[in-house]
């Protein structure tokens, strides 16, 4: 079954990137000239997703405005014959069918996903975390959707991370199946270095079927007194196994300050309007530091 629906949880408070995220949702922070969430929507669209539900919160209205028409701006660009900018800003409104729902209390990623129950109905669906931007030739979520179609199990996007990172994310019990594909039979959210299964962690993407909602409804609050999506996926992994796909793109964590900087440098080095100047600037800096 082709996956057509995706959800993007973007209702978190973003405390790790304060004060930048005080009045601007962290998902709207730019990577060179586009907000992070636009890269995520574009990735989903490239993978064949047609319907996207963005889960927001109070103070996240800028996300809705970004994917809507800006009548004044469009009128001004039209009369001033700024064709390129006009096309750029109107194309954002036509990327996909984009819907919004609010998570009224910040009760964790699992609770945010639960808000999508009605939207998803009975279909398998993709989840793209709103602060994880993955840049690559092939859309990461497309690689996961293919694995879902091939193996018929729920899928998580994974990478091997450092010891320092694994304790902040989650740790997976994995067995290699084929190149870049693993069977996942267990997982633990924010492990200690002593009880981790491996250094493979879920990084911002998964494909789930609608049974996850009932599991979430019966999952107790976990780490941080929040409803953790990982705890619900653990139930699935233990019961029937999941597929782990090492996606090919580079993941940028826009939820922390270094991740934001790195994303801007990486994209800036390939962007036609910035790459030459940035390259020269980095070379000059490298000589000085
Ligand atoms: P994070 O774990 O980064 O949480 O969420 P956060 O609250 O945004 O960030 P910090 O820790 O305070 O800095 C991962 C993704 O899940 C969403 C976030 O918006 C982010 O895209 N999320 C998290 C929700 O939608 N709702 C929640 O209750 C928590």
PDB file of C-alpha atoms and ligand atoms in Angstrom, residues 8-18 21 26-27 37 40 55-57 60 63 103 105-113 115 127-132 168 189-190 204 226-228 253-256, ligand 1:
ATOM      1  CA  UNK A   8       4.858  16.529  11.345  1.00  0.00           C
ATOM      2  CA  UNK A   9       4.831  17.045  15.132  1.00  0.00           C
ATOM      3  CA  UNK A  10       5.897  20.648  15.697  1.00  0.00           C
ATOM      4  CA  UNK A  11       4.304  21.477  19.030  1.00  0.00           C
ATOM      5  CA  UNK A  12       7.370  21.195  21.290  1.00  0.00           C
ATOM      6  CA  UNK A  13       8.592  24.138  23.339  1.00  0.00           C
ATOM      7  CA  UNK A  14      12.105  24.147  21.918  1.00  0.00           C
ATOM      8  CA  UNK A  15      13.783  25.060  25.193  1.00  0.00           C
ATOM      9  CA  UNK A  16      17.217  24.019  23.924  1.00  0.00           C
ATOM     10  CA  UNK A  17      17.265  26.770  21.314  1.00  0.00           C
ATOM     11  CA  UNK A  18      15.993  29.598  23.500  1.00  0.00           C
ATOM     12  CA  UNK A  21      12.488  30.025  19.854  1.00  0.00           C
ATOM     13  CA  UNK A  26      11.998  26.523  16.255  1.00  0.00           C
ATOM     14  CA  UNK A  27      10.605  24.754  13.180  1.00  0.00           C
ATOM     15  CA  UNK A  37       9.884  22.877   8.293  1.00  0.00           C
ATOM     16  CA  UNK A  40      10.715  18.636   5.814  1.00  0.00           C
ATOM     17  CA  UNK A  55       0.745  19.398  14.811  1.00  0.00           C
ATOM     18  CA  UNK A  56       1.209  22.839  16.314  1.00  0.00           C
ATOM     19  CA  UNK A  57       0.665  24.639  19.582  1.00  0.00           C
ATOM     20  CA  UNK A  60       3.103  28.541  16.322  1.00  0.00           C
ATOM     21  CA  UNK A  63       3.975  27.908  10.535  1.00  0.00           C
ATOM     22  CA  UNK A 103      -1.780  19.815  20.713  1.00  0.00           C
ATOM     23  CA  UNK A 105      -0.811  20.621  26.207  1.00  0.00           C
ATOM     24  CA  UNK A 106       2.845  19.787  25.595  1.00  0.00           C
ATOM     25  CA  UNK A 107       2.629  16.212  26.845  1.00  0.00           C
ATOM     26  CA  UNK A 108       5.284  14.605  24.669  1.00  0.00           C
ATOM     27  CA  UNK A 109       5.870  13.355  21.144  1.00  0.00           C
ATOM     28  CA  UNK A 110       3.617  10.322  21.675  1.00  0.00           C
ATOM     29  CA  UNK A 111       0.745  12.594  22.698  1.00  0.00           C
ATOM     30  CA  UNK A 112       1.381  14.821  19.650  1.00  0.00           C
ATOM     31  CA  UNK A 113       1.172  11.777  17.354  1.00  0.00           C
ATOM     32  CA  UNK A 115      -3.640  14.036  17.881  1.00  0.00           C
ATOM     33  CA  UNK A 127       6.077  10.689  10.832  1.00  0.00           C
ATOM     34  CA  UNK A 128       8.678  13.417  10.252  1.00  0.00           C
ATOM     35  CA  UNK A 129       9.839  15.148  13.443  1.00  0.00           C
ATOM     36  CA  UNK A 130       9.539  18.908  12.967  1.00  0.00           C
ATOM     37  CA  UNK A 131      13.045  19.744  14.101  1.00  0.00           C
ATOM     38  CA  UNK A 132      14.968  17.033  12.223  1.00  0.00           C
ATOM     39  CA  UNK A 168      20.020  11.762  24.838  1.00  0.00           C
ATOM     40  CA  UNK A 189      14.371   5.869  25.478  1.00  0.00           C
ATOM     41  CA  UNK A 190      17.257   7.918  26.901  1.00  0.00           C
ATOM     42  CA  UNK A 204      13.461  11.817  13.244  1.00  0.00           C
ATOM     43  CA  UNK A 226       5.643  12.721  28.924  1.00  0.00           C
ATOM     44  CA  UNK A 227       3.956  10.237  26.614  1.00  0.00           C
ATOM     45  CA  UNK A 228       6.919   8.884  24.669  1.00  0.00           C
ATOM     46  CA  UNK A 253      19.103  18.484  14.540  1.00  0.00           C
ATOM     47  CA  UNK A 254      17.500  21.941  14.490  1.00  0.00           C
ATOM     48  CA  UNK A 255      16.533  21.439  18.138  1.00  0.00           C
ATOM     49  CA  UNK A 256      20.018  22.322  19.367  1.00  0.00           C
TER      50      UNK A 256
HETATM   51  P1  LIG B   1      11.878  17.417  21.280  1.00  0.00           P
HETATM   52  O1  LIG B   1      12.230  16.197  21.983  1.00  0.00           O
HETATM   53  O2  LIG B   1      12.972  18.132  20.551  1.00  0.00           O
HETATM   54  O3  LIG B   1      11.136  18.389  22.309  1.00  0.00           O
HETATM   55  O4  LIG B   1      10.707  17.052  20.258  1.00  0.00           O
HETATM   56  P2  LIG B   1      10.977  19.971  22.396  1.00  0.00           P
HETATM   57  O5  LIG B   1      10.087  20.219  23.555  1.00  0.00           O
HETATM   58  O6  LIG B   1      10.534  20.570  21.106  1.00  0.00           O
HETATM   59  O7  LIG B   1      12.458  20.514  22.634  1.00  0.00           O
HETATM   60  P3  LIG B   1      13.264  20.906  23.958  1.00  0.00           P
HETATM   61  O8  LIG B   1      13.749  19.617  24.533  1.00  0.00           O
HETATM   62  O9  LIG B   1      12.351  21.698  24.854  1.00  0.00           O
HETATM   63  O10 LIG B   1      14.394  21.766  23.444  1.00  0.00           O
HETATM   64  C1  LIG B   1      10.881  16.370  19.019  1.00  0.00           C
HETATM   65  C2  LIG B   1       9.773  16.789  18.072  1.00  0.00           C
HETATM   66  O11 LIG B   1       8.492  16.508  18.653  1.00  0.00           O
HETATM   67  C3  LIG B   1       7.705  17.675  18.767  1.00  0.00           C
HETATM   68  C4  LIG B   1       8.697  18.841  18.712  1.00  0.00           C
HETATM   69  O12 LIG B   1       8.086  19.999  18.163  1.00  0.00           O
HETATM   70  C5  LIG B   1       9.798  18.281  17.805  1.00  0.00           C
HETATM   71  O13 LIG B   1       9.527  18.519  16.458  1.00  0.00           O
HETATM   72  N1  LIG B   1       6.918  17.632  20.027  1.00  0.00           N
HETATM   73  C6  LIG B   1       7.549  17.374  21.213  1.00  0.00           C
HETATM   74  C7  LIG B   1       5.560  17.855  19.993  1.00  0.00           C
HETATM   75  O14 LIG B   1       4.979  18.078  18.910  1.00  0.00           O
HETATM   76  N2  LIG B   1       4.853  17.813  21.171  1.00  0.00           N
HETATM   77  C8  LIG B   1       5.436  17.562  22.371  1.00  0.00           C
HETATM   78  O15 LIG B   1       4.711  17.542  23.409  1.00  0.00           O
HETATM   79  C9  LIG B   1       6.820  17.343  22.386  1.00  0.00           C
END
